[in-house]
Short mmCIF file of C-alpha atoms in Angstrom, two decimals:
data_model
loop_
_atom_site.label_atom_id
_atom_site.label_comp_id
_atom_site.label_asym_id
_atom_site.label_seq_id
_atom_site.Cartn_x
_atom_site.Cartn_y
_atom_site.Cartn_z
CA MET A 29 -9.92 -6.06 16.32
CA GLN A 30 -6.28 -5.30 17.32
CA ARG A 31 -4.49 -3.49 14.61
CA ARG A 32 -0.96 -1.94 14.46
CA GLY A 33 -0.91 1.77 14.96
CA GLY A 34 -0.39 4.27 12.44
CA PHE A 35 2.13 6.55 14.03
CA VAL A 36 5.99 5.76 13.96
CA GLY A 37 8.21 8.30 15.28
CA VAL A 38 11.18 9.78 13.50
CA VAL A 39 13.53 8.08 15.86
CA THR A 40 12.11 4.87 15.38
CA LEU A 41 11.93 5.07 11.58
CA CYS A 42 15.70 6.20 11.46
CA CYS A 43 16.69 3.24 13.41
CA LEU A 44 14.79 0.90 11.27
CA ALA A 45 16.12 2.54 8.20
CA LEU A 46 19.84 2.27 9.52
CA LEU A 47 19.28 -1.40 10.22
CA GLN A 48 17.54 -2.35 7.05
CA CYS A 49 19.12 -0.03 4.67
CA SER A 50 22.50 -1.49 5.63
CA MET A 51 21.51 -4.92 4.44
CA VAL A 52 22.47 -6.10 0.95
CA SER A 53 19.51 -8.17 -0.51
CA GLY A 54 20.35 -8.28 -4.42
CA GLN A 55 16.86 -9.97 -4.66
CA VAL A 56 14.94 -9.53 -7.90
CA PRO A 57 11.14 -9.53 -7.68
CA ALA A 58 9.64 -12.63 -9.28
CA GLN A 59 7.65 -11.98 -12.48
CA HIS A 60 4.45 -13.73 -12.87
CA LYS A 61 0.76 -12.79 -13.59
CA MET A 62 -1.33 -11.33 -11.07
CA ASP A 63 -3.83 -14.07 -9.38
CA LEU A 64 -7.33 -13.04 -10.10
CA HIS A 65 -9.00 -16.17 -8.90
CA TRP A 66 -11.54 -15.95 -5.98
CA GLN A 67 -9.98 -17.38 -2.74
CA PRO A 68 -11.95 -18.18 0.77
CA ALA A 69 -11.22 -15.84 3.65
CA THR A 70 -13.02 -14.30 6.45
CA ALA A 71 -13.87 -10.75 7.39
CA THR A 72 -14.86 -8.48 10.31
CA TRP A 73 -15.09 -4.55 10.29
CA TYR A 74 -13.96 -1.74 12.85
CA GLY A 75 -14.38 1.84 13.53
CA SER A 76 -17.76 3.52 13.42
CA PRO A 77 -20.54 1.60 11.60
CA ASP A 78 -20.64 3.85 8.59
CA GLY A 79 -17.16 5.18 9.01
CA ASP A 80 -14.08 5.31 6.58
CA GLY A 81 -11.92 3.06 9.00
CA SER A 82 -8.70 3.89 10.99
CA ASP A 83 -6.57 7.01 10.51
CA GLY A 84 -3.07 6.33 9.33
CA GLY A 85 -2.32 2.68 9.37
CA ALA A 86 0.86 0.31 9.20
CA CYS A 87 1.50 1.26 5.55
CA GLY A 88 2.35 4.80 6.49
CA TYR A 89 -0.07 6.51 4.21
CA GLY A 90 -1.10 8.87 6.97
CA SER A 91 -4.02 11.28 6.26
CA LEU A 92 -4.41 10.01 2.94
CA VAL A 93 -6.70 7.22 4.38
CA ASP A 94 -9.25 9.90 5.14
CA VAL A 95 -9.67 11.39 1.73
CA LYS A 96 -10.68 10.11 -1.80
CA PRO A 97 -9.79 7.81 -3.58
CA LEU A 98 -8.81 5.77 -0.21
CA ARG A 99 -11.74 7.09 1.96
CA ALA A 100 -14.15 4.13 2.89
CA ARG A 101 -11.96 1.82 0.81
CA VAL A 102 -9.42 1.06 3.47
CA GLY A 103 -8.81 -2.26 4.79
CA ALA A 104 -6.47 -3.96 7.35
CA VAL A 105 -5.28 -7.54 6.38
CA SER A 106 -3.81 -10.38 8.12
CA PRO A 107 0.08 -10.91 7.91
CA VAL A 108 -0.28 -13.43 5.11
CA LEU A 109 -1.70 -10.67 2.96
CA PHE A 110 0.40 -7.88 4.52
CA LYS A 111 3.73 -9.51 3.71
CA ASN A 112 5.74 -7.46 6.07
CA GLY A 113 4.48 -4.32 4.33
CA GLU A 114 5.15 -5.35 0.86
CA GLY A 115 1.15 -5.84 0.46
CA CYS A 116 0.62 -2.24 1.02
CA GLY A 117 -1.16 -0.55 -1.86
CA VAL A 118 -2.74 -3.70 -3.20
CA CYS A 119 -6.44 -3.82 -4.30
CA PHE A 120 -8.83 -6.63 -3.41
CA LYS A 121 -12.38 -7.37 -4.28
CA VAL A 122 -14.29 -8.88 -1.29
CA ARG A 123 -17.60 -10.44 -1.36
CA CYS A 124 -19.78 -12.07 1.18
CA LEU A 125 -21.48 -15.58 0.60
CA ASP A 126 -24.72 -15.57 2.60
CA LYS A 127 -27.46 -15.01 -0.06
CA SER A 128 -30.04 -14.00 2.49
CA ILE A 129 -28.18 -10.83 3.40
CA CYS A 130 -25.36 -10.31 0.88
CA SER A 131 -25.70 -8.86 -2.41
CA ARG A 132 -23.92 -10.14 -5.44
CA ARG A 133 -21.63 -7.27 -5.77
CA ALA A 134 -18.07 -7.22 -4.18
CA VAL A 135 -16.47 -4.21 -2.46
CA THR A 136 -13.05 -3.06 -3.63
CA ILE A 137 -10.65 -2.30 -0.90
CA ILE A 138 -7.05 -0.94 -0.59
CA VAL A 139 -4.71 -2.37 1.89
CA THR A 140 -3.47 0.34 4.07
CA ASP A 141 -3.08 -1.32 7.45
CA GLU A 142 -2.30 -4.64 9.25
CA CYS A 143 -4.37 -6.59 11.83
CA PRO A 144 -1.61 -8.84 13.49
CA GLY A 145 -3.94 -10.43 16.26
CA GLY A 146 -7.26 -11.74 16.91
CA TYR A 147 -8.99 -13.10 13.82
CA CYS A 148 -6.00 -12.29 11.93
CA ALA A 149 -3.60 -14.48 13.84
CA ASN A 150 -2.35 -18.11 13.20
CA GLY A 151 -1.88 -17.78 9.50
CA ARG A 152 -5.44 -17.05 8.73
CA THR A 153 -6.41 -15.02 5.71
CA HIS A 154 -8.58 -12.32 7.13
CA PHE A 155 -9.89 -8.77 6.15
CA ASP A 156 -10.73 -6.21 8.80
CA LEU A 157 -12.70 -3.58 6.85
CA SER A 158 -14.03 -0.08 7.51
CA GLY A 159 -17.54 -0.17 8.57
CA ALA A 160 -18.68 1.43 5.26
CA ALA A 161 -16.82 -1.00 3.21
CA PHE A 162 -18.18 -4.03 5.17
CA GLY A 163 -21.79 -2.70 4.88
CA ARG A 164 -21.63 -2.35 1.08
CA MET A 165 -21.62 -6.02 0.74
CA ALA A 166 -25.17 -6.23 2.13
CA VAL A 167 -28.39 -6.25 -0.05
CA THR A 168 -30.12 -2.80 -0.10
CA GLY A 169 -31.26 -1.80 3.39
CA GLU A 170 -29.51 -4.60 5.28
CA SER A 171 -26.11 -3.23 6.07
CA SER A 172 -26.67 -2.76 9.83
CA GLN A 173 -27.88 -6.41 9.90
CA LEU A 174 -24.77 -7.57 8.05
CA ARG A 175 -22.40 -5.69 10.44
CA ASN A 176 -24.19 -7.36 13.35
CA ARG A 177 -23.10 -10.79 12.14
CA GLY A 178 -19.58 -10.02 13.15
CA GLU A 179 -17.23 -12.32 11.46
CA LEU A 180 -18.21 -13.45 7.99
CA PRO A 181 -17.02 -16.01 5.31
CA VAL A 182 -16.05 -14.25 2.12
CA VAL A 183 -14.11 -14.81 -0.99
CA TYR A 184 -11.49 -12.40 -2.29
CA ARG A 185 -9.41 -11.73 -5.40
CA ARG A 186 -6.85 -9.40 -6.57
CA THR A 187 -8.05 -6.68 -8.69
CA PRO A 188 -5.84 -4.06 -10.52
CA CYS A 189 -5.75 -0.64 -8.58
CA LYS A 190 -7.47 2.46 -10.04
CA TYR A 191 -6.86 5.76 -9.28
CA PRO A 192 -8.71 8.06 -11.92
CA GLY A 193 -6.87 11.42 -12.23
CA LYS A 194 -3.81 10.31 -10.22
CA ASN A 195 -0.33 9.60 -11.11
CA ILE A 196 2.26 7.99 -8.82
CA ALA A 197 3.57 10.25 -6.13
CA PHE A 198 6.56 10.23 -3.85
CA HIS A 199 6.31 11.56 -0.31
CA VAL A 200 9.71 12.49 1.35
CA ASN A 201 9.49 11.41 4.83
CA GLU A 202 10.15 13.52 7.76
CA GLY A 203 13.88 13.17 8.82
CA SER A 204 15.21 12.78 5.34
CA THR A 205 18.59 14.48 4.54
CA ASP A 206 21.31 14.51 1.92
CA TYR A 207 22.78 11.29 3.50
CA TRP A 208 19.38 9.50 4.53
CA LEU A 209 16.45 9.63 1.94
CA SER A 210 13.19 7.90 2.71
CA LEU A 211 10.26 7.83 0.33
CA LEU A 212 6.53 6.74 0.64
CA VAL A 213 4.96 5.47 -2.70
CA GLU A 214 1.21 6.71 -3.33
CA PHE A 215 -1.34 5.96 -6.00
CA GLU A 216 0.14 3.17 -7.88
CA ASP A 217 -2.29 1.87 -10.47
CA GLY A 218 -2.15 -1.67 -11.73
CA ASP A 219 -0.51 -4.00 -9.30
CA GLY A 220 -0.35 -1.47 -6.39
CA ASP A 221 2.53 -3.28 -4.73
CA VAL A 222 6.12 -2.24 -4.99
CA GLY A 223 8.93 -5.01 -5.41
CA SER A 224 12.05 -2.94 -5.72
CA MET A 225 12.94 0.77 -5.90
CA HIS A 226 15.78 2.74 -7.25
CA ILE A 227 16.85 6.51 -7.60
CA LYS A 228 19.19 8.10 -9.94
CA GLU A 229 20.94 11.36 -9.18
CA ALA A 230 21.54 14.42 -11.23
CA ASN A 231 24.04 13.86 -14.01
CA SER A 232 24.40 10.20 -13.17
CA ASN A 233 23.55 6.96 -15.21
CA GLU A 234 23.77 4.80 -12.03
CA TRP A 235 20.59 3.51 -10.53
CA LEU A 236 20.97 3.29 -6.70
CA GLU A 237 18.93 0.58 -4.95
CA MET A 238 16.63 1.65 -2.06
CA ARG A 239 15.61 -0.72 0.64
CA HIS A 240 12.27 -1.39 2.06
CA VAL A 241 11.93 -0.32 5.57
CA TRP A 242 8.31 -0.59 6.67
CA GLY A 243 4.90 -0.40 5.21
CA ALA A 244 5.07 1.48 1.81
CA ASN A 245 8.47 3.31 2.86
CA TRP A 246 11.73 2.89 1.14
CA CYS A 247 14.97 4.54 1.95
CA ILE A 248 18.80 4.94 0.92
CA ILE A 249 21.78 5.65 2.92
CA ARG A 250 24.35 7.36 0.80
CA GLY A 251 25.78 10.76 0.57
CA PRO A 252 25.87 13.50 -0.19
CA LEU A 253 22.84 12.77 -2.57
CA LYS A 254 22.39 15.43 -5.18
CA GLY A 255 18.86 15.96 -6.86
CA PRO A 256 17.10 16.10 -8.80
CA PHE A 257 16.40 12.44 -8.44
CA SER A 258 14.54 10.04 -10.97
CA VAL A 259 12.79 7.10 -9.51
CA LYS A 260 12.34 3.61 -10.85
CA LEU A 261 9.62 1.15 -9.51
CA THR A 262 9.44 -2.57 -10.21
CA THR A 263 6.05 -4.17 -8.99
CA LEU A 264 6.21 -7.28 -6.82
CA SER A 265 3.47 -9.19 -8.52
CA THR A 266 4.30 -8.85 -12.14
CA GLY A 267 7.87 -7.18 -12.28
CA ARG A 268 6.65 -4.30 -14.37
CA THR A 269 8.71 -1.42 -14.31
CA LEU A 270 8.21 2.40 -14.49
CA SER A 271 10.80 5.34 -14.26
CA ALA A 272 9.96 8.82 -13.46
CA ARG A 273 12.55 11.29 -14.74
CA ASP A 274 13.58 14.04 -12.28
CA VAL A 275 10.56 13.76 -10.24
CA ILE A 276 12.03 14.93 -7.18
CA PRO A 277 13.57 18.39 -7.69
CA ARG A 278 17.12 19.58 -6.56
CA ASN A 279 15.66 21.81 -3.80
CA TRP A 280 13.42 18.89 -2.34
CA SER A 281 12.35 19.23 1.23
CA PRO A 282 11.27 16.58 3.89
CA LYS A 283 7.49 16.29 4.24
CA ALA A 284 6.88 17.39 0.54
CA THR A 285 5.04 15.22 -1.96
CA TYR A 286 6.16 15.21 -5.59
CA THR A 287 3.84 13.86 -8.12
CA SER A 288 5.06 12.17 -11.43
CA ARG A 289 3.53 12.51 -14.81
CA LEU A 290 3.25 8.68 -15.31
CA ASN A 291 1.39 5.73 -13.91
CA PHE A 292 1.12 1.99 -14.72
CA LYS A 293 -1.34 1.49 -17.60
CA LEU A 294 -3.99 -0.93 -17.08
#
C-alpha cells in the first residue's frame, strides 16, 4: 500500500508555513454532532503481520506512533477521511463483516497517516491498518487467515477518542522562532480533530489565529511573539472549545513538548 512518508524537512515545513500562514481564512468550524452511524468501507493492512504500523506518518506525530496509547492502533486513511490533515487524531471503530472469520468486536484506530494511492484512490473510503489492528478483527486463532484475505469489506464509525491519564499537549516544532511558531497537537480526547487554533501572548487579551499547515501542525507568523502562551482549540466536528492558560512557558524551546492540565470531557 502506498502511503505518504512521515518525514518533512524543516525547510519544506517553513516554506509551507510561509505560504499557508499568509492566507486569511476567517472560517469558523461548523458545529454539529459527531456522526456515530456505521458506514461501509474497505480495509487492508501494512507493515509486519503483528506490527504496530508505520513510523511517523503524514500527521506528524513522529515517534508517538510507536508507543502507547497510539501503538498498534494507528491507521492510514484515504483522502476522504484524511481531509488534508484535518482528520488527524480522529478515532474510528472498524469491524469486518465475514462471519466465518471475523469476530463481532470492532477495533479502535487513530488516524495518524494518509494512504493517497492504490485502494485509497478515486474517492474510496478505505482504511490501511497496522497488521496488529487488522488481525484483531478476526475470531480467536484466525488472525493470520484474516490477513491473508487482503482487502476486506468493513463497516466503520466515529468514536470518541480516549487517552486515559493523558492531557492535551503541544509540541513546539523544530525551526520555531519568536517570529514563526509552529505547534503539533497531541492526545485530544473526544472529537480528536482540530478545526481552529489560537494563541494568546503574555499580558494580552487578544487571541491570535493560527493557520493549519499540514497534518496536525499549526503555525503563526508574527513577531516578536512573547510567552508564556495560552492556547485555545476548537474541534472540527462539534465546535467544542478548550483554552489552556499559559501552557507554553516564557522560556519555551523548539522540539519541546508542553502538557496542559486539561482535556475535553467525554
